[in-house]
Amino acid sequence: MRLAVVSPFVDRRHGTERALAELLERLARNHNCVIHLYSQRVEDLSFSDPAEACSQTGGAIFWHRVPSFPGPHLVQFLAWLFANHLCRWWAESFRGARCDLLFSPGINSLRADAVLVHALFHRLRDLSRNSPGRAKENLFRSLHRRAYYRLLVRFERRIYANPRTSLAAVSQRTARLVENTLGRKDVRVIPNAVDCNEFSPTARQSRRVKSRSKLGFREDDCVLLLIGNDWRVKGLPVVLEAMASCRDLSLQLMVVGDDAAGPYQEQADRLGLRNRCHWLAPQPDVLALYAAADVYVSPSLEDSFGLPVAEAMASGLPVITSSLAGVSERIRDAVDGFILSDPMDIRALTALFERLGRDANLRQDLGAAAARSALAWTWDRNAAQVHAWLEFVLAAQAIVVIPSTSRE
């Protein structure tokens, strides 16, 4: 199978992009797919020169660099849509890079044959409208955000509501949202996975002392970890409030992502948590973060899946998430993780911090159960499910309907 894949960037520092990297590797290696990847930036993924595509006999990934343009997100997104379309046309017309299907992780093309839905902007727009934290934005940023979300929602409506575009979602929750919002009842569910060779209790423990020492944590500190790019949606304000209610516990918090730290640092200062919060940029070596932590916490207001939760579980960390995260469908509450039914319930989160912060044995038992559960969530299985879905899409497109002739 020859696939054209469109994604603005691919790396192993962000959830959707990491999932895409794991998938593409296995589609090429395990299923002999020839993949033409159209992207502005590719890191942490092996690929070949597109000039070698004609001589390639097995599975391979060829990167076609798509130019990027500066400017606000809205301008960048429109430029990206136009540029990746132009690059694909050029490669198909003049370099022989014709493909069987156009595959996209999200709304990266108006004409994708198959889309794997990682996020639904209809839902994120609603959360943005109802956020009191947005009141501090200046007028330009506020207007830009509204216009950006409005554009993305319109593209979602056009692309996802088109019955000719086959859809799959990374969780049952996301599939239900697509059905309820856009009326699509034929969305497959193909959950994300985790690499248990890379993320394991043994690997985490072997790096624990060095990772904690590098970040200045003491052995008796209980270190919480949250990873994400929209910290409000990931539940950071609630995490800070719950931490402030646990004054007599030696809780420390690592917050990792690309979001603007200013408003949350102000909140931490108001709550007296200045010296207990550590703001870190994303890094490819995510295991070092899990190695330094004792608990992964993300009471998300919305999360299509929640890949860091799965990676933390595979690493043997106890996790706290919410019922609004897709990964919660794979967690047994109080057995291999904790699920908050209400992500805004500060009192319930505080109680969990108290339990886990005071009971190292509970953290160990919960983490061991989490690691056992994660063993079944393999990327090989994920890639096999995606490949079977794409074969179905390709076969459906090949069907030619021949009108019946009357014999009367």
mmCIF file with all atom_site columns, C-alpha atoms in Angstrom, residues 144-352:
data_model
loop_
_atom_site.group_PDB
_atom_site.id
_atom_site.type_symbol
_atom_site.label_atom_id
_atom_site.label_alt_id
_atom_site.label_comp_id
_atom_site.label_asym_id
_atom_site.label_entity_id
_atom_site.label_seq_id
_atom_site.pdbx_PDB_ins_code
_atom_site.Cartn_x
_atom_site.Cartn_y
_atom_site.Cartn_z
_atom_site.occupancy
_atom_site.B_iso_or_equiv
_atom_site.pdbx_formal_charge
_atom_site.auth_seq_id
_atom_site.auth_comp_id
_atom_site.auth_asym_id
_atom_site.auth_atom_id
_atom_site.pdbx_PDB_model_num
ATOM 1   C CA . HIS A 1 144 ? -7.576  35.713 16.904 1.00 0.00 ? 144 HIS A CA 1
ATOM 2   C CA . ARG A 1 145 ? -8.410  32.745 19.122 1.00 0.00 ? 145 ARG A CA 1
ATOM 3   C CA . ARG A 1 146 ? -12.117 33.023 18.273 1.00 0.00 ? 146 ARG A CA 1
ATOM 4   C CA . ALA A 1 147 ? -11.421 33.282 14.546 1.00 0.00 ? 147 ALA A CA 1
ATOM 5   C CA . TYR A 1 148 ? -8.951  30.386 14.678 1.00 0.00 ? 148 TYR A CA 1
ATOM 6   C CA . TYR A 1 149 ? -11.355 28.055 16.445 1.00 0.00 ? 149 TYR A CA 1
ATOM 7   C CA . ARG A 1 150 ? -14.212 29.113 14.180 1.00 0.00 ? 150 ARG A CA 1
ATOM 8   C CA . LEU A 1 151 ? -12.109 28.224 11.141 1.00 0.00 ? 151 LEU A CA 1
ATOM 9   C CA . LEU A 1 152 ? -11.061 24.846 12.547 1.00 0.00 ? 152 LEU A CA 1
ATOM 10  C CA . VAL A 1 153 ? -14.647 24.008 13.477 1.00 0.00 ? 153 VAL A CA 1
ATOM 11  C CA . ARG A 1 154 ? -15.809 24.814 9.943  1.00 0.00 ? 154 ARG A CA 1
ATOM 12  C CA . PHE A 1 155 ? -13.126 22.596 8.473  1.00 0.00 ? 155 PHE A CA 1
ATOM 13  C CA . GLU A 1 156 ? -14.098 19.806 10.864 1.00 0.00 ? 156 GLU A CA 1
ATOM 14  C CA . ARG A 1 157 ? -17.711 20.127 9.804  1.00 0.00 ? 157 ARG A CA 1
ATOM 15  C CA . ARG A 1 158 ? -16.762 19.992 6.126  1.00 0.00 ? 158 ARG A CA 1
ATOM 16  C CA . ILE A 1 159 ? -14.248 17.147 6.378  1.00 0.00 ? 159 ILE A CA 1
ATOM 17  C CA . TYR A 1 160 ? -15.695 14.915 9.097  1.00 0.00 ? 160 TYR A CA 1
ATOM 18  C CA . ALA A 1 161 ? -19.296 15.184 7.913  1.00 0.00 ? 161 ALA A CA 1
ATOM 19  C CA . ASN A 1 162 ? -18.297 14.082 4.397  1.00 0.00 ? 162 ASN A CA 1
ATOM 20  C CA . PRO A 1 163 ? -19.326 10.399 4.068  1.00 0.00 ? 163 PRO A CA 1
ATOM 21  C CA . ARG A 1 164 ? -16.547 9.869  1.503  1.00 0.00 ? 164 ARG A CA 1
ATOM 22  C CA . THR A 1 165 ? -13.963 10.467 4.216  1.00 0.00 ? 165 THR A CA 1
ATOM 23  C CA . SER A 1 166 ? -13.525 7.439  6.447  1.00 0.00 ? 166 SER A CA 1
ATOM 24  C CA . LEU A 1 167 ? -13.022 8.268  10.120 1.00 0.00 ? 167 LEU A CA 1
ATOM 25  C CA . ALA A 1 168 ? -11.396 6.494  13.033 1.00 0.00 ? 168 ALA A CA 1
ATOM 26  C CA . ALA A 1 169 ? -10.946 7.864  16.552 1.00 0.00 ? 169 ALA A CA 1
ATOM 27  C CA . VAL A 1 170 ? -8.333  7.227  19.234 1.00 0.00 ? 170 VAL A CA 1
ATOM 28  C CA . SER A 1 171 ? -10.979 6.551  21.897 1.00 0.00 ? 171 SER A CA 1
ATOM 29  C CA . GLN A 1 172 ? -14.627 5.655  22.258 1.00 0.00 ? 172 GLN A CA 1
ATOM 30  C CA . ARG A 1 173 ? -15.222 9.049  23.871 1.00 0.00 ? 173 ARG A CA 1
ATOM 31  C CA . THR A 1 174 ? -13.928 10.861 20.779 1.00 0.00 ? 174 THR A CA 1
ATOM 32  C CA . ALA A 1 175 ? -16.027 8.664  18.500 1.00 0.00 ? 175 ALA A CA 1
ATOM 33  C CA . ARG A 1 176 ? -19.132 9.563  20.534 1.00 0.00 ? 176 ARG A CA 1
ATOM 34  C CA . LEU A 1 177 ? -18.302 13.262 20.334 1.00 0.00 ? 177 LEU A CA 1
ATOM 35  C CA . VAL A 1 178 ? -17.972 13.037 16.543 1.00 0.00 ? 178 VAL A CA 1
ATOM 36  C CA . GLU A 1 179 ? -21.293 11.214 16.349 1.00 0.00 ? 179 GLU A CA 1
ATOM 37  C CA . ASN A 1 180 ? -23.109 13.633 18.648 1.00 0.00 ? 180 ASN A CA 1
ATOM 38  C CA . THR A 1 181 ? -21.617 16.731 17.041 1.00 0.00 ? 181 THR A CA 1
ATOM 39  C CA . LEU A 1 182 ? -21.475 15.806 13.365 1.00 0.00 ? 182 LEU A CA 1
ATOM 40  C CA . GLY A 1 183 ? -23.829 12.857 13.037 1.00 0.00 ? 183 GLY A CA 1
ATOM 41  C CA . ARG A 1 184 ? -21.208 10.305 11.938 1.00 0.00 ? 184 ARG A CA 1
ATOM 42  C CA . LYS A 1 185 ? -22.204 6.893  13.293 1.00 0.00 ? 185 LYS A CA 1
ATOM 43  C CA . ASP A 1 186 ? -19.578 4.912  11.364 1.00 0.00 ? 186 ASP A CA 1
ATOM 44  C CA . VAL A 1 187 ? -16.457 6.051  13.238 1.00 0.00 ? 187 VAL A CA 1
ATOM 45  C CA . ARG A 1 188 ? -14.066 3.224  14.080 1.00 0.00 ? 188 ARG A CA 1
ATOM 46  C CA . VAL A 1 189 ? -12.220 3.204  17.399 1.00 0.00 ? 189 VAL A CA 1
ATOM 47  C CA . ILE A 1 190 ? -8.473  2.501  17.240 1.00 0.00 ? 190 ILE A CA 1
ATOM 48  C CA . PRO A 1 191 ? -6.958  3.378  20.632 1.00 0.00 ? 191 PRO A CA 1
ATOM 49  C CA . ASN A 1 192 ? -3.468  4.763  21.012 1.00 0.00 ? 192 ASN A CA 1
ATOM 50  C CA . ALA A 1 193 ? -0.852  2.509  22.539 1.00 0.00 ? 193 ALA A CA 1
ATOM 51  C CA . VAL A 1 194 ? 2.468   2.558  24.381 1.00 0.00 ? 194 VAL A CA 1
ATOM 52  C CA . ASP A 1 195 ? 5.939   1.086  23.812 1.00 0.00 ? 195 ASP A CA 1
ATOM 53  C CA . CYS A 1 196 ? 6.477   -1.137 26.843 1.00 0.00 ? 196 CYS A CA 1
ATOM 54  C CA . ASN A 1 197 ? 10.044  -1.847 25.759 1.00 0.00 ? 197 ASN A CA 1
ATOM 55  C CA . GLU A 1 198 ? 10.879  1.839  26.167 1.00 0.00 ? 198 GLU A CA 1
ATOM 56  C CA . PHE A 1 199 ? 8.557   2.546  29.093 1.00 0.00 ? 199 PHE A CA 1
ATOM 57  C CA . SER A 1 200 ? 8.771   -0.028 31.881 1.00 0.00 ? 200 SER A CA 1
ATOM 58  C CA . PRO A 1 201 ? 9.155   -0.082 35.677 1.00 0.00 ? 201 PRO A CA 1
ATOM 59  C CA . THR A 1 202 ? 12.683  -1.471 35.324 1.00 0.00 ? 202 THR A CA 1
ATOM 60  C CA . ALA A 1 203 ? 13.746  1.293  32.922 1.00 0.00 ? 203 ALA A CA 1
ATOM 61  C CA . ARG A 1 204 ? 12.185  3.964  35.123 1.00 0.00 ? 204 ARG A CA 1
ATOM 62  C CA . GLN A 1 205 ? 13.733  2.703  38.351 1.00 0.00 ? 205 GLN A CA 1
ATOM 63  C CA . SER A 1 206 ? 17.189  2.436  36.777 1.00 0.00 ? 206 SER A CA 1
ATOM 64  C CA . ARG A 1 207 ? 17.117  6.179  36.080 1.00 0.00 ? 207 ARG A CA 1
ATOM 65  C CA . ARG A 1 208 ? 15.279  7.384  39.171 1.00 0.00 ? 208 ARG A CA 1
ATOM 66  C CA . VAL A 1 209 ? 18.237  8.499  41.313 1.00 0.00 ? 209 VAL A CA 1
ATOM 67  C CA . LYS A 1 210 ? 19.983  10.374 38.491 1.00 0.00 ? 210 LYS A CA 1
ATOM 68  C CA . SER A 1 211 ? 16.806  12.031 37.212 1.00 0.00 ? 211 SER A CA 1
ATOM 69  C CA . ARG A 1 212 ? 15.680  13.219 40.650 1.00 0.00 ? 212 ARG A CA 1
ATOM 70  C CA . SER A 1 213 ? 19.159  14.444 41.546 1.00 0.00 ? 213 SER A CA 1
ATOM 71  C CA . LYS A 1 214 ? 19.379  16.452 38.319 1.00 0.00 ? 214 LYS A CA 1
ATOM 72  C CA . LEU A 1 215 ? 16.099  18.213 39.137 1.00 0.00 ? 215 LEU A CA 1
ATOM 73  C CA . GLY A 1 216 ? 16.973  18.739 42.808 1.00 0.00 ? 216 GLY A CA 1
ATOM 74  C CA . PHE A 1 217 ? 14.345  16.477 44.374 1.00 0.00 ? 217 PHE A CA 1
ATOM 75  C CA . ARG A 1 218 ? 14.900  14.827 47.753 1.00 0.00 ? 218 ARG A CA 1
ATOM 76  C CA . GLU A 1 219 ? 14.163  11.175 48.360 1.00 0.00 ? 219 GLU A CA 1
ATOM 77  C CA . ASP A 1 220 ? 11.236  11.987 50.672 1.00 0.00 ? 220 ASP A CA 1
ATOM 78  C CA . ASP A 1 221 ? 9.599   14.347 48.160 1.00 0.00 ? 221 ASP A CA 1
ATOM 79  C CA . CYS A 1 222 ? 6.441   13.071 46.471 1.00 0.00 ? 222 CYS A CA 1
ATOM 80  C CA . VAL A 1 223 ? 6.825   14.400 42.928 1.00 0.00 ? 223 VAL A CA 1
ATOM 81  C CA . LEU A 1 224 ? 3.755   14.980 40.761 1.00 0.00 ? 224 LEU A CA 1
ATOM 82  C CA . LEU A 1 225 ? 4.074   15.194 36.973 1.00 0.00 ? 225 LEU A CA 1
ATOM 83  C CA . LEU A 1 226 ? 1.806   16.778 34.344 1.00 0.00 ? 226 LEU A CA 1
ATOM 84  C CA . ILE A 1 227 ? 2.649   16.865 30.625 1.00 0.00 ? 227 ILE A CA 1
ATOM 85  C CA . GLY A 1 228 ? 0.673   18.752 27.974 1.00 0.00 ? 228 GLY A CA 1
ATOM 86  C CA . ASN A 1 229 ? 0.434   21.848 25.812 1.00 0.00 ? 229 ASN A CA 1
ATOM 87  C CA . ASP A 1 230 ? -2.812  23.352 27.104 1.00 0.00 ? 230 ASP A CA 1
ATOM 88  C CA . TRP A 1 231 ? -2.336  23.252 30.860 1.00 0.00 ? 231 TRP A CA 1
ATOM 89  C CA . ARG A 1 232 ? -5.769  24.646 31.639 1.00 0.00 ? 232 ARG A CA 1
ATOM 90  C CA . VAL A 1 233 ? -7.468  21.849 29.705 1.00 0.00 ? 233 VAL A CA 1
ATOM 91  C CA . LYS A 1 234 ? -5.090  19.325 31.313 1.00 0.00 ? 234 LYS A CA 1
ATOM 92  C CA . GLY A 1 235 ? -6.346  20.444 34.720 1.00 0.00 ? 235 GLY A CA 1
ATOM 93  C CA . LEU A 1 236 ? -3.334  22.357 36.057 1.00 0.00 ? 236 LEU A CA 1
ATOM 94  C CA . PRO A 1 237 ? -5.360  25.032 37.949 1.00 0.00 ? 237 PRO A CA 1
ATOM 95  C CA . VAL A 1 238 ? -7.142  22.299 39.908 1.00 0.00 ? 238 VAL A CA 1
ATOM 96  C CA . VAL A 1 239 ? -3.863  20.481 40.578 1.00 0.00 ? 239 VAL A CA 1
ATOM 97  C CA . LEU A 1 240 ? -2.390  23.664 42.075 1.00 0.00 ? 240 LEU A CA 1
ATOM 98  C CA . GLU A 1 241 ? -5.449  24.245 44.277 1.00 0.00 ? 241 GLU A CA 1
ATOM 99  C CA . ALA A 1 242 ? -5.313  20.656 45.560 1.00 0.00 ? 242 ALA A CA 1
ATOM 100 C CA . MET A 1 243 ? -1.578  20.930 46.258 1.00 0.00 ? 243 MET A CA 1
ATOM 101 C CA . ALA A 1 244 ? -2.183  24.055 48.303 1.00 0.00 ? 244 ALA A CA 1
ATOM 102 C CA . SER A 1 245 ? -4.566  22.055 50.500 1.00 0.00 ? 245 SER A CA 1
ATOM 103 C CA . CYS A 1 246 ? -1.797  19.557 51.348 1.00 0.00 ? 246 CYS A CA 1
ATOM 104 C CA . ARG A 1 247 ? 0.508   21.893 53.274 1.00 0.00 ? 247 ARG A CA 1
ATOM 105 C CA . ASP A 1 248 ? 2.017   19.223 55.489 1.00 0.00 ? 248 ASP A CA 1
ATOM 106 C CA . LEU A 1 249 ? 2.968   16.952 52.571 1.00 0.00 ? 249 LEU A CA 1
ATOM 107 C CA . SER A 1 250 ? 6.266   17.335 50.741 1.00 0.00 ? 250 SER A CA 1
ATOM 108 C CA . LEU A 1 251 ? 4.644   17.585 47.319 1.00 0.00 ? 251 LEU A CA 1
ATOM 109 C CA . GLN A 1 252 ? 6.595   18.847 44.305 1.00 0.00 ? 252 GLN A CA 1
ATOM 110 C CA . LEU A 1 253 ? 5.151   19.404 40.834 1.00 0.00 ? 253 LEU A CA 1
ATOM 111 C CA . MET A 1 254 ? 6.777   19.156 37.399 1.00 0.00 ? 254 MET A CA 1
ATOM 112 C CA . VAL A 1 255 ? 4.776   20.850 34.630 1.00 0.00 ? 255 VAL A CA 1
ATOM 113 C CA . VAL A 1 256 ? 6.018   20.062 31.110 1.00 0.00 ? 256 VAL A CA 1
ATOM 114 C CA . GLY A 1 257 ? 4.830   21.628 27.865 1.00 0.00 ? 257 GLY A CA 1
ATOM 115 C CA . ASP A 1 258 ? 4.812   24.590 25.488 1.00 0.00 ? 258 ASP A CA 1
ATOM 116 C CA . ASP A 1 259 ? 2.061   26.611 27.174 1.00 0.00 ? 259 ASP A CA 1
ATOM 117 C CA . ALA A 1 260 ? 2.609   30.110 28.597 1.00 0.00 ? 260 ALA A CA 1
ATOM 118 C CA . ALA A 1 261 ? 3.610   29.601 32.223 1.00 0.00 ? 261 ALA A CA 1
ATOM 119 C CA . GLY A 1 262 ? 2.897   33.171 33.439 1.00 0.00 ? 262 GLY A CA 1
ATOM 120 C CA . PRO A 1 263 ? -0.751  32.837 34.577 1.00 0.00 ? 263 PRO A CA 1
ATOM 121 C CA . TYR A 1 264 ? -0.078  29.529 36.328 1.00 0.00 ? 264 TYR A CA 1
ATOM 122 C CA . GLN A 1 265 ? 3.073   30.818 38.009 1.00 0.00 ? 265 GLN A CA 1
ATOM 123 C CA . GLU A 1 266 ? 0.971   33.695 39.338 1.00 0.00 ? 266 GLU A CA 1
ATOM 124 C CA . GLN A 1 267 ? -1.563  31.217 40.676 1.00 0.00 ? 267 GLN A CA 1
ATOM 125 C CA . ALA A 1 268 ? 1.220   29.155 42.271 1.00 0.00 ? 268 ALA A CA 1
ATOM 126 C CA . ASP A 1 269 ? 2.635   32.283 43.908 1.00 0.00 ? 269 ASP A CA 1
ATOM 127 C CA . ARG A 1 270 ? -0.795  33.234 45.315 1.00 0.00 ? 270 ARG A CA 1
ATOM 128 C CA . LEU A 1 271 ? -1.126  29.749 46.777 1.00 0.00 ? 271 LEU A CA 1
ATOM 129 C CA . GLY A 1 272 ? 2.359   29.764 48.282 1.00 0.00 ? 272 GLY A CA 1
ATOM 130 C CA . LEU A 1 273 ? 3.675   27.099 45.884 1.00 0.00 ? 273 LEU A CA 1
ATOM 131 C CA . ARG A 1 274 ? 6.472   29.069 44.194 1.00 0.00 ? 274 ARG A CA 1
ATOM 132 C CA . ASN A 1 275 ? 9.255   26.725 45.382 1.00 0.00 ? 275 ASN A CA 1
ATOM 133 C CA . ARG A 1 276 ? 7.268   23.559 44.788 1.00 0.00 ? 276 ARG A CA 1
ATOM 134 C CA . CYS A 1 277 ? 6.561   24.008 41.055 1.00 0.00 ? 277 CYS A CA 1
ATOM 135 C CA . HIS A 1 278 ? 9.039   23.327 38.259 1.00 0.00 ? 278 HIS A CA 1
ATOM 136 C CA . TRP A 1 279 ? 8.252   24.500 34.697 1.00 0.00 ? 279 TRP A CA 1
ATOM 137 C CA . LEU A 1 280 ? 9.994   22.453 32.005 1.00 0.00 ? 280 LEU A CA 1
ATOM 138 C CA . ALA A 1 281 ? 10.073  22.464 28.201 1.00 0.00 ? 281 ALA A CA 1
ATOM 139 C CA . PRO A 1 282 ? 9.126   19.305 26.261 1.00 0.00 ? 282 PRO A CA 1
ATOM 140 C CA . GLN A 1 283 ? 11.981  16.893 25.633 1.00 0.00 ? 283 GLN A CA 1
ATOM 141 C CA . PRO A 1 284 ? 12.454  13.742 23.540 1.00 0.00 ? 284 PRO A CA 1
ATOM 142 C CA . ASP A 1 285 ? 13.673  11.802 26.584 1.00 0.00 ? 285 ASP A CA 1
ATOM 143 C CA . VAL A 1 286 ? 10.270  11.570 28.254 1.00 0.00 ? 286 VAL A CA 1
ATOM 144 C CA . LEU A 1 287 ? 11.344  8.581  30.350 1.00 0.00 ? 287 LEU A CA 1
ATOM 145 C CA . ALA A 1 288 ? 13.637  10.877 32.376 1.00 0.00 ? 288 ALA A CA 1
ATOM 146 C CA . LEU A 1 289 ? 10.526  12.773 33.494 1.00 0.00 ? 289 LEU A CA 1
ATOM 147 C CA . TYR A 1 290 ? 8.659   9.635  34.511 1.00 0.00 ? 290 TYR A CA 1
ATOM 148 C CA . ALA A 1 291 ? 11.795  8.439  36.321 1.00 0.00 ? 291 ALA A CA 1
ATOM 149 C CA . ALA A 1 292 ? 11.844  11.587 38.454 1.00 0.00 ? 292 ALA A CA 1
ATOM 150 C CA . ALA A 1 293 ? 8.139   11.383 39.319 1.00 0.00 ? 293 ALA A CA 1
ATOM 151 C CA . ASP A 1 294 ? 6.101   9.470  41.894 1.00 0.00 ? 294 ASP A CA 1
ATOM 152 C CA . VAL A 1 295 ? 2.592   10.182 40.555 1.00 0.00 ? 295 VAL A CA 1
ATOM 153 C CA . TYR A 1 296 ? 1.290   11.258 37.153 1.00 0.00 ? 296 TYR A CA 1
ATOM 154 C CA . VAL A 1 297 ? -1.671  13.636 37.458 1.00 0.00 ? 297 VAL A CA 1
ATOM 155 C CA . SER A 1 298 ? -3.877  15.099 34.728 1.00 0.00 ? 298 SER A CA 1
ATOM 156 C CA . PRO A 1 299 ? -7.528  15.760 35.667 1.00 0.00 ? 299 PRO A CA 1
ATOM 157 C CA . SER A 1 300 ? -8.337  16.773 32.086 1.00 0.00 ? 300 SER A CA 1
ATOM 158 C CA . LEU A 1 301 ? -11.326 18.852 31.115 1.00 0.00 ? 301 LEU A CA 1
ATOM 159 C CA . GLU A 1 302 ? -11.042 17.211 27.680 1.00 0.00 ? 302 GLU A CA 1
ATOM 160 C CA . ASP A 1 303 ? -8.575  14.719 26.237 1.00 0.00 ? 303 ASP A CA 1
ATOM 161 C CA . SER A 1 304 ? -9.196  12.532 23.211 1.00 0.00 ? 304 SER A CA 1
ATOM 162 C CA . PHE A 1 305 ? -6.835  9.934  24.647 1.00 0.00 ? 305 PHE A CA 1
ATOM 163 C CA . GLY A 1 306 ? -4.014  11.064 26.952 1.00 0.00 ? 306 GLY A CA 1
ATOM 164 C CA . LEU A 1 307 ? -0.813  9.384  25.773 1.00 0.00 ? 307 LEU A CA 1
ATOM 165 C CA . PRO A 1 308 ? 1.342   10.511 28.751 1.00 0.00 ? 308 PRO A CA 1
ATOM 166 C CA . VAL A 1 309 ? -1.082  8.720  31.081 1.00 0.00 ? 309 VAL A CA 1
ATOM 167 C CA . ALA A 1 310 ? -0.509  5.447  29.204 1.00 0.00 ? 310 ALA A CA 1
ATOM 168 C CA . GLU A 1 311 ? 3.267   5.959  29.156 1.00 0.00 ? 311 GLU A CA 1
ATOM 169 C CA . ALA A 1 312 ? 3.308   6.734  32.870 1.00 0.00 ? 312 ALA A CA 1
ATOM 170 C CA . MET A 1 313 ? 1.305   3.566  33.571 1.00 0.00 ? 313 MET A CA 1
ATOM 171 C CA . ALA A 1 314 ? 3.674   1.457  31.469 1.00 0.00 ? 314 ALA A CA 1
ATOM 172 C CA . SER A 1 315 ? 6.544   2.977  33.471 1.00 0.00 ? 315 SER A CA 1
ATOM 173 C CA . GLY A 1 316 ? 4.947   1.780  36.706 1.00 0.00 ? 316 GLY A CA 1
ATOM 174 C CA . LEU A 1 317 ? 3.652   5.136  37.953 1.00 0.00 ? 317 LEU A CA 1
ATOM 175 C CA . PRO A 1 318 ? 0.286   5.525  39.683 1.00 0.00 ? 318 PRO A CA 1
ATOM 176 C CA . VAL A 1 319 ? -1.887  7.874  37.629 1.00 0.00 ? 319 VAL A CA 1
ATOM 177 C CA . ILE A 1 320 ? -4.771  10.233 38.261 1.00 0.00 ? 320 ILE A CA 1
ATOM 178 C CA . THR A 1 321 ? -6.897  11.281 35.303 1.00 0.00 ? 321 THR A CA 1
ATOM 179 C CA . SER A 1 322 ? -10.529 12.175 34.659 1.00 0.00 ? 322 SER A CA 1
ATOM 180 C CA . SER A 1 323 ? -13.506 10.500 33.046 1.00 0.00 ? 323 SER A CA 1
ATOM 181 C CA . LEU A 1 324 ? -13.257 13.135 30.276 1.00 0.00 ? 324 LEU A CA 1
ATOM 182 C CA . ALA A 1 325 ? -9.978  11.626 29.035 1.00 0.00 ? 325 ALA A CA 1
ATOM 183 C CA . GLY A 1 326 ? -10.245 8.824  26.489 1.00 0.00 ? 326 GLY A CA 1
ATOM 184 C CA . VAL A 1 327 ? -7.549  6.782  28.230 1.00 0.00 ? 327 VAL A CA 1
ATOM 185 C CA . SER A 1 328 ? -9.852  6.440  31.259 1.00 0.00 ? 328 SER A CA 1
ATOM 186 C CA . GLU A 1 329 ? -11.783 3.822  29.265 1.00 0.00 ? 329 GLU A CA 1
ATOM 187 C CA . ARG A 1 330 ? -8.780  1.519  29.727 1.00 0.00 ? 330 ARG A CA 1
ATOM 188 C CA . ILE A 1 331 ? -8.281  2.157  33.462 1.00 0.00 ? 331 ILE A CA 1
ATOM 189 C CA . ARG A 1 332 ? -9.948  0.324  36.339 1.00 0.00 ? 332 ARG A CA 1
ATOM 190 C CA . ASP A 1 333 ? -10.611 2.941  38.978 1.00 0.00 ? 333 ASP A CA 1
ATOM 191 C CA . ALA A 1 334 ? -8.654  2.374  42.209 1.00 0.00 ? 334 ALA A CA 1
ATOM 192 C CA . VAL A 1 335 ? -7.092  -0.787 40.706 1.00 0.00 ? 335 VAL A CA 1
ATOM 193 C CA . ASP A 1 336 ? -4.551  0.432  38.157 1.00 0.00 ? 336 ASP A CA 1
ATOM 194 C CA . GLY A 1 337 ? -5.233  4.167  38.387 1.00 0.00 ? 337 GLY A CA 1
ATOM 195 C CA . PHE A 1 338 ? -7.626  6.764  39.764 1.00 0.00 ? 338 PHE A CA 1
ATOM 196 C CA . ILE A 1 339 ? -10.387 8.390  37.708 1.00 0.00 ? 339 ILE A CA 1
ATOM 197 C CA . LEU A 1 340 ? -12.048 11.629 38.803 1.00 0.00 ? 340 LEU A CA 1
ATOM 198 C CA . SER A 1 341 ? -15.672 11.748 37.696 1.00 0.00 ? 341 SER A CA 1
ATOM 199 C CA . ASP A 1 342 ? -15.507 15.537 38.028 1.00 0.00 ? 342 ASP A CA 1
ATOM 200 C CA . PRO A 1 343 ? -12.145 17.024 36.969 1.00 0.00 ? 343 PRO A CA 1
ATOM 201 C CA . MET A 1 344 ? -13.000 20.258 38.838 1.00 0.00 ? 344 MET A CA 1
ATOM 202 C CA . ASP A 1 345 ? -13.477 18.464 42.189 1.00 0.00 ? 345 ASP A CA 1
ATOM 203 C CA . ILE A 1 346 ? -10.619 19.938 44.230 1.00 0.00 ? 346 ILE A CA 1
ATOM 204 C CA . ARG A 1 347 ? -11.646 18.100 47.369 1.00 0.00 ? 347 ARG A CA 1
ATOM 205 C CA . ALA A 1 348 ? -11.555 14.680 45.681 1.00 0.00 ? 348 ALA A CA 1
ATOM 206 C CA . LEU A 1 349 ? -8.160  15.415 44.114 1.00 0.00 ? 349 LEU A CA 1
ATOM 207 C CA . THR A 1 350 ? -6.814  16.624 47.453 1.00 0.00 ? 350 THR A CA 1
ATOM 208 C CA . ALA A 1 351 ? -7.915  13.346 49.061 1.00 0.00 ? 351 ALA A CA 1
ATOM 209 C CA . LEU A 1 352 ? -6.044  11.365 46.402 1.00 0.00 ? 352 LEU A CA 1
#
